[in-house]
mmCIF file of C-alpha atoms in Angstrom:
data_model
loop_
_atom_site.group_PDB
_atom_site.id
_atom_site.type_symbol
_atom_site.label_atom_id
_atom_site.label_comp_id
_atom_site.label_asym_id
_atom_site.label_seq_id
_atom_site.Cartn_x
_atom_site.Cartn_y
_atom_site.Cartn_z
ATOM 1 C CA MET A 195 175.529 137.238 39.813
ATOM 2 C CA THR A 196 173.853 136.091 43.044
ATOM 3 C CA ARG A 197 174.993 137.578 46.353
ATOM 4 C CA TYR A 198 175.163 135.427 49.495
ATOM 5 C CA GLY A 199 175.548 136.059 53.211
ATOM 6 C CA LEU A 200 177.201 133.529 55.523
ATOM 7 C CA LEU A 201 176.239 133.778 59.187
ATOM 8 C CA ILE A 202 179.178 132.933 61.442
ATOM 9 C CA LEU A 203 178.776 130.181 64.035
ATOM 10 C CA PRO A 204 179.064 131.635 67.562
ATOM 11 C CA ALA A 205 182.335 130.565 69.198
ATOM 12 C CA THR A 206 182.609 129.774 72.898
ATOM 13 C CA ASN A 207 186.235 130.910 72.798
ATOM 14 C CA ARG A 208 186.061 134.722 72.714
ATOM 15 C CA VAL A 209 189.582 135.190 71.386
ATOM 16 C CA TYR A 210 188.922 132.788 68.514
ATOM 17 C CA ALA A 211 185.571 134.470 67.868
ATOM 18 C CA ARG A 212 187.377 137.741 67.166
ATOM 19 C CA SER A 213 189.441 135.987 64.499
ATOM 20 C CA ALA A 214 186.552 133.995 63.040
ATOM 21 C CA ILE A 215 185.547 136.540 60.374
ATOM 22 C CA ASP A 216 189.022 136.817 58.853
ATOM 23 C CA LEU A 217 189.620 133.065 59.099
ATOM 24 C CA THR A 218 186.262 132.339 57.450
ATOM 25 C CA ARG A 219 187.040 134.689 54.569
ATOM 26 C CA ALA A 220 190.358 132.933 53.993
ATOM 27 C CA GLU A 221 188.778 129.474 54.279
ATOM 28 C CA LEU A 222 185.926 130.440 51.944
ATOM 29 C CA GLU A 223 188.427 131.672 49.346
ATOM 30 C CA ILE A 224 190.294 128.360 49.609
ATOM 31 C CA PHE A 225 187.008 126.468 49.135
ATOM 32 C CA GLY A 226 186.243 128.591 46.096
ATOM 33 C CA ARG A 227 189.635 128.059 44.472
ATOM 34 C CA SER A 228 189.999 124.350 45.224
ATOM 35 C CA ALA A 229 186.528 122.811 45.154
ATOM 36 C CA LEU A 230 184.221 125.306 43.404
ATOM 37 C CA ASP A 231 186.159 126.118 40.230
ATOM 38 C CA GLY A 232 186.816 129.722 41.266
ATOM 39 C CA ARG A 233 183.112 130.635 41.269
ATOM 40 C CA ILE A 234 183.273 132.410 44.637
ATOM 41 C CA GLY A 235 184.195 136.094 44.528
ATOM 42 C CA GLU A 236 183.774 139.614 45.926
ATOM 43 C CA LEU A 237 184.253 138.613 49.560
ATOM 44 C CA ASP A 238 183.259 141.219 52.124
ATOM 45 C CA THR A 239 181.942 141.562 55.676
ATOM 46 C CA GLU A 240 178.605 143.099 56.644
ATOM 47 C CA VAL A 241 176.664 143.540 59.885
ATOM 48 C CA VAL A 242 172.929 142.845 59.529
ATOM 49 C CA GLY A 243 170.676 143.161 62.547
ATOM 50 C CA GLY A 244 173.677 143.187 64.835
ATOM 51 C CA ALA A 245 175.090 139.912 63.472
ATOM 52 C CA SER A 246 178.233 139.615 61.351
ATOM 53 C CA TYR A 247 178.019 138.030 57.922
ATOM 54 C CA VAL A 248 180.709 137.124 55.413
ATOM 55 C CA THR A 249 179.235 138.054 52.044
ATOM 56 C CA PHE A 250 180.277 136.771 48.630
ATOM 57 C CA SER A 251 179.078 136.432 45.078
ATOM 58 C CA GLY A 252 178.476 133.100 43.399
ATOM 59 C CA ASP A 253 177.332 132.093 39.962
ATOM 60 C CA GLY A 254 174.242 130.042 40.827
ATOM 61 C CA LEU A 255 175.405 127.597 43.496
ATOM 62 C CA THR A 256 174.366 124.014 42.770
ATOM 63 C CA GLU A 257 173.215 121.382 45.256
ATOM 64 C CA ARG A 258 176.715 119.909 45.133
ATOM 65 C CA ASP A 259 178.245 123.352 45.817
ATOM 66 C CA LEU A 260 176.025 123.798 48.856
ATOM 67 C CA ALA A 261 176.996 120.361 50.127
ATOM 68 C CA VAL A 262 180.625 121.476 49.923
ATOM 69 C CA LEU A 263 180.089 124.879 51.560
ATOM 70 C CA GLY A 264 178.043 123.312 54.342
ATOM 71 C CA ASN A 265 181.335 122.095 55.821
ATOM 72 C CA LEU A 266 182.882 125.524 56.392
ATOM 73 C CA SER A 267 184.341 125.423 59.898
ATOM 74 C CA ALA A 268 182.474 128.511 61.137
ATOM 75 C CA GLY A 269 179.452 128.356 58.855
ATOM 76 C CA TYR A 270 176.169 128.583 60.784
ATOM 77 C CA ALA A 271 173.601 129.460 58.121
ATOM 78 C CA LEU A 272 173.604 130.637 54.506
ATOM 79 C CA PHE A 273 171.300 133.237 52.940
ATOM 80 C CA GLU A 274 170.733 134.650 49.491
ATOM 81 C CA ILE A 275 170.737 138.445 49.659
ATOM 82 C CA VAL A 276 167.665 139.801 47.874
ATOM 83 C CA GLY A 277 167.601 143.584 48.148
ATOM 84 C CA GLU A 278 167.445 144.258 51.881
ATOM 85 C CA LEU A 279 166.158 140.769 52.656
ATOM 86 C CA LEU A 280 167.912 137.518 53.514
ATOM 87 C CA ARG A 281 166.413 134.342 52.029
ATOM 88 C CA PRO A 282 167.488 131.171 53.882
ATOM 89 C CA ILE A 283 169.165 128.521 51.752
ATOM 90 C CA GLU A 284 169.082 124.822 52.575
ATOM 91 C CA TRP A 285 172.499 123.230 52.686
ATOM 92 C CA SER A 286 173.861 119.927 53.918
ATOM 93 C CA ARG A 287 176.887 118.813 55.913
ATOM 94 C CA LEU A 288 178.967 115.662 55.951
ATOM 95 C CA ASP A 289 178.269 115.194 59.679
ATOM 96 C CA ARG A 290 177.445 111.557 60.404
ATOM 97 C CA TYR A 291 177.212 111.616 64.211
ATOM 98 C CA ASP A 292 175.826 113.817 66.991
ATOM 99 C CA ASP A 293 177.887 116.968 67.448
ATOM 100 C CA ASP A 294 178.744 116.211 71.070
ATOM 101 C CA LEU A 295 181.359 113.845 69.656
ATOM 102 C CA LEU A 296 183.292 117.078 69.071
ATOM 103 C CA THR A 297 182.193 119.210 72.005
ATOM 104 C CA ILE A 298 181.737 116.962 75.033
ATOM 105 C CA GLN A 299 185.436 116.540 75.854
ATOM 106 C CA LYS A 300 186.828 119.289 78.086
ATOM 107 C CA TYR A 301 190.449 119.313 79.215
ATOM 108 C CA PRO A 302 193.370 121.779 79.478
ATOM 109 C CA GLY A 303 195.101 122.352 76.157
ATOM 110 C CA LYS A 304 192.227 121.070 73.986
ATOM 111 C CA THR A 305 192.339 122.601 70.520
ATOM 112 C CA ASN A 306 189.251 124.630 69.633
ATOM 113 C CA GLU A 307 187.042 122.298 67.587
ATOM 114 C CA GLN A 308 186.208 125.017 65.052
ATOM 115 C CA PHE A 309 189.909 125.481 64.367
ATOM 116 C CA THR A 310 190.434 121.712 64.165
ATOM 117 C CA LYS A 311 187.777 121.563 61.451
ATOM 118 C CA LEU A 312 189.363 124.500 59.613
ATOM 119 C CA LEU A 313 192.797 122.850 59.702
ATOM 120 C CA LEU A 314 191.382 119.598 58.341
ATOM 121 C CA ASN A 315 189.450 121.472 55.643
ATOM 122 C CA VAL A 316 192.322 123.558 54.297
ATOM 123 C CA THR A 317 194.614 120.521 54.288
ATOM 124 C CA LEU A 318 192.091 118.426 52.360
ATOM 125 C CA LEU A 319 191.510 121.255 49.895
ATOM 126 C CA ALA A 320 195.236 121.336 49.094
ATOM 127 C CA SER A 321 195.247 117.664 48.106
ATOM 128 C CA ASP A 322 194.679 116.286 44.609
ATOM 129 C CA TRP A 323 191.221 115.159 45.754
ATOM 130 C CA ALA A 324 189.765 118.517 46.835
ATOM 131 C CA GLY A 325 186.812 118.060 44.507
ATOM 132 C CA GLU A 326 185.954 114.767 46.223
ATOM 133 C CA LEU A 327 185.324 116.290 49.658
ATOM 134 C CA THR A 328 181.748 115.009 49.776
ATOM 135 C CA SER A 329 182.298 111.655 48.050
ATOM 136 C CA ARG A 330 185.716 110.232 49.005
ATOM 137 C CA ARG A 331 186.405 108.363 52.232
ATOM 138 C CA PHE A 332 189.702 109.992 53.105
ATOM 139 C CA ARG A 333 192.193 108.438 55.498
ATOM 140 C CA VAL A 334 193.420 111.045 57.983
ATOM 141 C CA LEU A 335 196.457 110.686 60.254
ATOM 142 C CA ASP A 336 197.067 112.942 63.241
ATOM 143 C CA PRO A 337 200.618 112.058 64.321
ATOM 144 C CA LEU A 338 200.312 114.230 67.459
ATOM 145 C CA CYS A 339 196.745 113.264 68.291
ATOM 146 C CA GLY A 340 196.572 114.007 72.027
ATOM 147 C CA ARG A 341 193.054 113.136 73.158
ATOM 148 C CA GLY A 342 191.623 112.859 69.684
ATOM 149 C CA THR A 343 190.076 116.188 68.640
ATOM 150 C CA THR A 344 191.203 115.738 65.019
ATOM 151 C CA LEU A 345 190.281 112.049 65.039
ATOM 152 C CA ASN A 346 186.739 112.901 66.116
ATOM 153 C CA GLN A 347 186.365 115.471 63.334
ATOM 154 C CA ALA A 348 187.591 112.948 60.777
ATOM 155 C CA LEU A 349 185.063 110.409 62.072
ATOM 156 C CA MET A 350 182.330 113.057 61.933
ATOM 157 C CA TYR A 351 183.091 113.521 58.224
ATOM 158 C CA GLY A 352 182.862 109.778 57.577
ATOM 159 C CA PHE A 353 186.611 109.369 57.103
ATOM 160 C CA ASP A 354 188.994 106.765 58.483
ATOM 161 C CA ALA A 355 191.010 108.209 61.371
ATOM 162 C CA ALA A 356 194.480 107.209 62.570
ATOM 163 C CA GLY A 357 196.481 108.753 65.387
ATOM 164 C CA VAL A 358 199.827 108.516 67.122
ATOM 165 C CA GLU A 359 200.389 109.896 70.610
ATOM 166 C CA ARG A 360 203.393 109.486 72.912
ATOM 167 C CA ASP A 361 201.534 110.167 76.184
ATOM 168 C CA GLN A 362 199.900 106.935 77.367
ATOM 169 C CA LYS A 363 197.541 108.843 79.674
ATOM 170 C CA ASP A 364 196.143 110.775 76.720
ATOM 171 C CA VAL A 365 195.651 107.610 74.691
ATOM 172 C CA GLU A 366 193.920 105.870 77.583
ATOM 173 C CA ALA A 367 191.707 108.904 78.199
ATOM 174 C CA TYR A 368 190.694 108.976 74.533
ATOM 175 C CA ARG A 369 190.066 105.206 74.429
ATOM 176 C CA ALA A 370 187.813 105.505 77.482
ATOM 177 C CA PHE A 371 185.950 108.469 75.997
ATOM 178 C CA ILE A 372 185.338 107.064 72.536
ATOM 179 C CA THR A 373 184.283 103.574 73.678
ATOM 180 C CA THR A 374 181.915 105.053 76.267
ATOM 181 C CA TRP A 375 180.486 107.539 73.758
ATOM 182 C CA LEU A 376 179.886 104.848 71.137
ATOM 183 C CA LYS A 377 178.074 102.646 73.673
ATOM 184 C CA GLN A 378 175.938 105.462 75.076
ATOM 185 C CA LYS A 379 174.974 106.629 71.588
ATOM 186 C CA ARG A 380 174.232 103.042 70.516
ATOM 187 C CA VAL A 381 176.515 103.485 67.530
ATOM 188 C CA LYS A 382 177.305 100.200 65.819
ATOM 189 C CA HIS A 383 180.964 99.403 66.439
ATOM 190 C CA ARG A 384 183.422 96.587 67.025
ATOM 191 C CA VAL A 385 186.715 96.757 68.927
ATOM 192 C CA LEU A 386 189.230 94.975 66.713
ATOM 193 C CA GLU A 387 192.250 95.458 68.951
ATOM 194 C CA SER A 388 192.989 97.021 72.320
ATOM 195 C CA GLY A 389 196.229 96.477 74.214
ATOM 196 C CA PRO A 390 199.996 96.203 73.862
ATOM 197 C CA VAL A 391 201.761 95.669 70.531
ATOM 198 C CA ARG A 392 204.569 93.102 70.815
ATOM 199 C CA ARG A 393 207.403 92.401 68.447
ATOM 200 C CA GLU A 394 210.138 89.913 69.179
ATOM 201 C CA ARG A 395 208.566 89.445 72.618
ATOM 202 C CA LYS A 396 208.955 93.135 73.448
ATOM 203 C CA VAL A 397 206.184 95.705 73.911
ATOM 204 C CA VAL A 398 206.765 98.395 71.261
ATOM 205 C CA GLY A 399 203.565 100.349 71.846
ATOM 206 C CA ARG A 400 199.874 100.118 72.631
ATOM 207 C CA ARG A 401 197.067 100.222 70.118
ATOM 208 C CA VAL A 402 193.300 100.508 69.901
ATOM 209 C CA ARG A 403 191.472 99.783 66.633
ATOM 210 C CA ILE A 404 187.710 100.205 66.349
ATOM 211 C CA GLU A 405 185.430 99.588 63.388
ATOM 212 C CA VAL A 406 182.435 101.929 63.426
ATOM 213 C CA ALA A 407 179.395 102.768 61.315
ATOM 214 C CA PRO A 408 176.694 105.406 61.916
ATOM 215 C CA THR A 409 173.820 102.961 61.278
ATOM 216 C CA ARG A 410 173.231 99.222 61.353
ATOM 217 C CA GLU A 411 172.309 99.338 57.678
ATOM 218 C CA GLU A 412 175.654 100.856 56.717
ATOM 219 C CA HIS A 413 177.448 98.345 58.924
ATOM 220 C CA LYS A 414 175.688 95.446 57.221
ATOM 221 C CA ALA A 415 176.562 96.925 53.835
ATOM 222 C CA GLY A 416 180.234 97.082 54.817
ATOM 223 C CA ARG A 417 180.350 100.887 54.796
ATOM 224 C CA THR A 418 182.407 101.134 57.981
ATOM 225 C CA GLN A 419 185.069 103.523 59.221
ATOM 226 C CA LEU A 420 188.281 102.543 60.970
ATOM 227 C CA LEU A 421 189.655 104.339 64.028
ATOM 228 C CA ASP A 422 193.271 103.336 64.725
ATOM 229 C CA VAL A 423 195.236 104.940 67.588
ATOM 230 C CA VAL A 424 198.784 104.048 68.588
ATOM 231 C CA ASN A 425 200.617 104.976 71.789
ATOM 232 C CA ALA A 426 204.183 105.542 70.542
ATOM 233 C CA ASP A 427 206.652 108.263 69.577
ATOM 234 C CA THR A 428 205.537 110.031 66.411
ATOM 235 C CA THR A 429 208.927 109.461 64.766
ATOM 236 C CA ARG A 430 208.066 105.735 64.848
ATOM 237 C CA SER A 431 204.781 106.175 62.977
ATOM 238 C CA ALA A 432 206.084 104.208 59.986
ATOM 239 C CA GLU A 433 206.429 101.134 62.225
ATOM 240 C CA PHE A 434 202.652 101.021 62.591
ATOM 241 C CA PHE A 435 201.345 102.378 59.265
ATOM 242 C CA ARG A 436 202.432 101.395 55.768
ATOM 243 C CA PRO A 437 204.022 103.931 53.400
ATOM 244 C CA GLU A 438 201.710 105.875 51.091
ATOM 245 C CA THR A 439 198.485 104.757 52.775
ATOM 246 C CA VAL A 440 197.372 108.114 54.221
ATOM 247 C CA ASP A 441 195.563 110.845 52.261
ATOM 248 C CA LEU A 442 195.981 113.651 54.808
ATOM 249 C CA VAL A 443 198.310 114.318 57.736
ATOM 250 C CA VAL A 444 196.871 116.918 60.112
ATOM 251 C CA ALA A 445 198.629 118.010 63.302
ATOM 252 C CA ASP A 446 198.420 120.772 65.876
ATOM 253 C CA ALA A 447 201.994 120.955 67.188
ATOM 254 C CA PRO A 448 202.747 121.637 70.880
ATOM 255 C CA TYR A 449 203.042 125.382 71.375
ATOM 256 C CA GLY A 450 206.176 125.355 73.529
ATOM 257 C CA VAL A 451 204.477 127.224 76.381
ATOM 258 C CA GLN A 452 202.968 124.745 78.835
ATOM 259 C CA HIS A 453 204.011 121.746 76.764
ATOM 260 C CA GLY A 454 207.058 121.169 74.640
ATOM 261 C CA SER A 455 207.740 118.775 71.793
ATOM 262 C CA ARG A 456 209.468 115.483 72.507
ATOM 263 C CA THR A 457 211.235 113.141 70.120
ATOM 264 C CA ALA A 458 213.713 110.356 70.640
ATOM 265 C CA GLU A 459 216.443 112.316 68.855
ATOM 266 C CA HIS A 460 216.124 115.673 70.618
ATOM 267 C CA GLY A 461 214.300 114.771 73.838
ATOM 268 C CA LEU A 462 212.077 117.473 75.343
ATOM 269 C CA THR A 463 212.340 120.853 73.612
ATOM 270 C CA ARG A 464 210.197 123.968 73.257
ATOM 271 C CA ASP A 465 211.275 124.273 69.629
ATOM 272 C CA PRO A 466 208.738 122.723 67.212
ATOM 273 C CA LEU A 467 211.397 122.884 64.468
ATOM 274 C CA ALA A 468 213.235 120.031 66.170
ATOM 275 C CA LEU A 469 210.007 118.031 66.050
ATOM 276 C CA LEU A 470 209.521 118.810 62.346
ATOM 277 C CA ALA A 471 213.117 117.951 61.497
ATOM 278 C CA ASP A 472 212.751 114.515 63.079
ATOM 279 C CA ALA A 473 209.148 113.695 62.232
ATOM 280 C CA ALA A 474 208.200 115.406 58.938
ATOM 281 C CA PRO A 475 210.199 112.952 56.772
ATOM 282 C CA VAL A 476 208.397 110.068 58.497
ATOM 283 C CA TRP A 477 204.998 111.677 58.003
ATOM 284 C CA ALA A 478 205.798 112.443 54.360
ATOM 285 C CA ARG A 479 206.577 108.779 53.667
ATOM 286 C CA LEU A 480 203.131 107.800 54.938
ATOM 287 C CA LEU A 481 201.354 110.219 52.577
ATOM 288 C CA ARG A 482 200.047 109.044 49.248
ATOM 289 C CA PRO A 483 201.364 111.018 46.252
ATOM 290 C CA GLY A 484 198.921 113.884 45.824
ATOM 291 C CA GLY A 485 198.142 113.929 49.531
ATOM 292 C CA ALA A 486 198.612 116.934 51.804
ATOM 293 C CA LEU A 487 199.993 117.738 55.234
ATOM 294 C CA GLY A 488 198.674 120.570 57.407
ATOM 295 C CA ILE A 489 200.271 121.683 60.654
ATOM 296 C CA SER A 490 199.643 124.544 63.065
ATOM 297 C CA TRP A 491 202.174 125.893 65.550
ATOM 298 C CA ASN A 492 203.092 128.880 67.717
ATOM 299 C CA THR A 493 204.997 131.479 65.722
ATOM 300 C CA HIS A 494 206.474 132.927 68.927
ATOM 301 C CA VAL A 495 208.753 129.887 69.119
ATOM 302 C CA ALA A 496 209.336 129.191 65.403
ATOM 303 C CA GLY A 497 209.166 131.350 62.287
ATOM 304 C CA ARG A 498 207.043 130.498 59.253
ATOM 305 C CA ASP A 499 209.974 130.395 56.835
ATOM 306 C CA ASP A 500 211.912 127.967 59.039
ATOM 307 C CA ALA A 501 208.893 125.697 59.442
ATOM 308 C CA ALA A 502 208.292 125.788 55.677
ATOM 309 C CA ALA A 503 211.945 124.865 55.081
ATOM 310 C CA ALA A 504 211.571 121.826 57.355
ATOM 311 C CA LEU A 505 208.605 120.596 55.318
ATOM 312 C CA ALA A 506 210.457 121.250 52.051
ATOM 313 C CA ASP A 507 213.420 119.241 53.365
ATOM 314 C CA ALA A 508 210.996 116.349 53.886
ATOM 315 C CA GLY A 509 210.170 116.425 50.158
ATOM 316 C CA LEU A 510 206.887 118.342 50.421
ATOM 317 C CA THR A 511 205.793 121.378 48.410
ATOM 318 C CA VAL A 512 204.487 124.184 50.617
ATOM 319 C CA VAL A 513 201.234 125.821 49.470
ATOM 320 C CA ASP A 514 201.965 129.532 49.623
ATOM 321 C CA ALA A 515 198.884 131.047 47.956
ATOM 322 C CA GLU A 516 197.524 134.185 49.610
ATOM 323 C CA PRO A 517 194.525 132.698 51.479
ATOM 324 C CA TYR A 518 196.825 130.107 53.051
ATOM 325 C CA ARG A 519 198.968 132.968 54.376
ATOM 326 C CA ALA A 520 195.914 134.584 55.986
ATOM 327 C CA LEU A 521 195.288 131.859 58.600
ATOM 328 C CA ARG A 522 197.563 133.315 61.284
ATOM 329 C CA HIS A 523 195.647 134.355 64.413
ATOM 330 C CA ARG A 524 196.059 135.001 68.124
ATOM 331 C CA VAL A 525 195.207 132.284 70.653
ATOM 332 C CA ASP A 526 196.328 134.084 73.822
ATOM 333 C CA GLN A 527 199.127 136.396 74.984
ATOM 334 C CA SER A 528 201.803 133.743 74.557
ATOM 335 C CA ILE A 529 200.488 131.994 71.441
ATOM 336 C CA MET A 530 200.190 133.338 67.898
ATOM 337 C CA ARG A 531 199.055 130.378 65.818
ATOM 338 C CA ASP A 532 199.804 129.913 62.141
ATOM 339 C CA VAL A 533 199.070 127.179 59.612
ATOM 340 C CA LEU A 534 201.310 125.604 56.998
ATOM 341 C CA VAL A 535 199.984 123.249 54.347
ATOM 342 C CA ALA A 536 202.163 121.266 51.970
ATOM 343 C CA ARG A 537 201.539 118.697 49.206
ATOM 344 C CA LYS A 538 203.325 115.492 48.388
ATOM 345 C CA PRO A 539 204.111 115.638 44.666
ATOM 346 C CA ALA A 540 202.111 113.184 42.600
#
């Protein structure tokens, strides 16, 4: 049995960096169970030359396995452990664009991009298509998309990305960022729609839709991605997207500290359970059977069992396996973040 060492990507957020080892072990176990046929085992942590490694055993990882593992949210480099030596292993990632698509935006309340990638990964790995991580063009919806951190990660993977955000300023800021970035990077793209959405002569929201491809050759071949962002209340998501057309719903809920949750039914509240009660049934209707929903939230303002009950009431089946219960971690003094993932029955 071959032994491997995973070098952890340095995190700019020091608090998140302290959680990165434990989160990586949990994420790696989820990868092993869902996409690698259980061939990852004996997880441990070792310090080599002053750097921390997550170590594990694997039964002869294939090129396809390495292409899967290359997308670990905190994976920096992979080595085979040979005695006291580390032999570098070539691996590949899904990344289709320059990484500043993920890192260049800086604003208060931005979700750490490593955590955003982790949340997308563990949600995808709970779906019926976990084994198709490197081959399927998933459609990802962030129904609380803010300024697009999750949308950018979905685009980076080569997926279609859809978002809903109530705050018009956030939507406008994201539209300005992504259109400027695409132009400066000379990425082939076409704006399909940008402006108000009218129905019965009334403005019901604003929308920006952009077709994008990483190269001219892929654009000519029709291998394009669609970015679709709507400025509207998340409980109205079904007015803009058809039922059962989304593979994954991924959301980082407001933490109820600086920002609360707002829905038409409950107004502004610091309780994310009110948001889930109103919105989760809508999100569940948009999911394809076999799809998965992943949400993170602040456990100081809502308990895990209550949040799980809200998802169950929406007709989803919560994934409660041990590694999924090991994703809880501290963000700051007022925020303890946890993750819930649930499937839509096939």
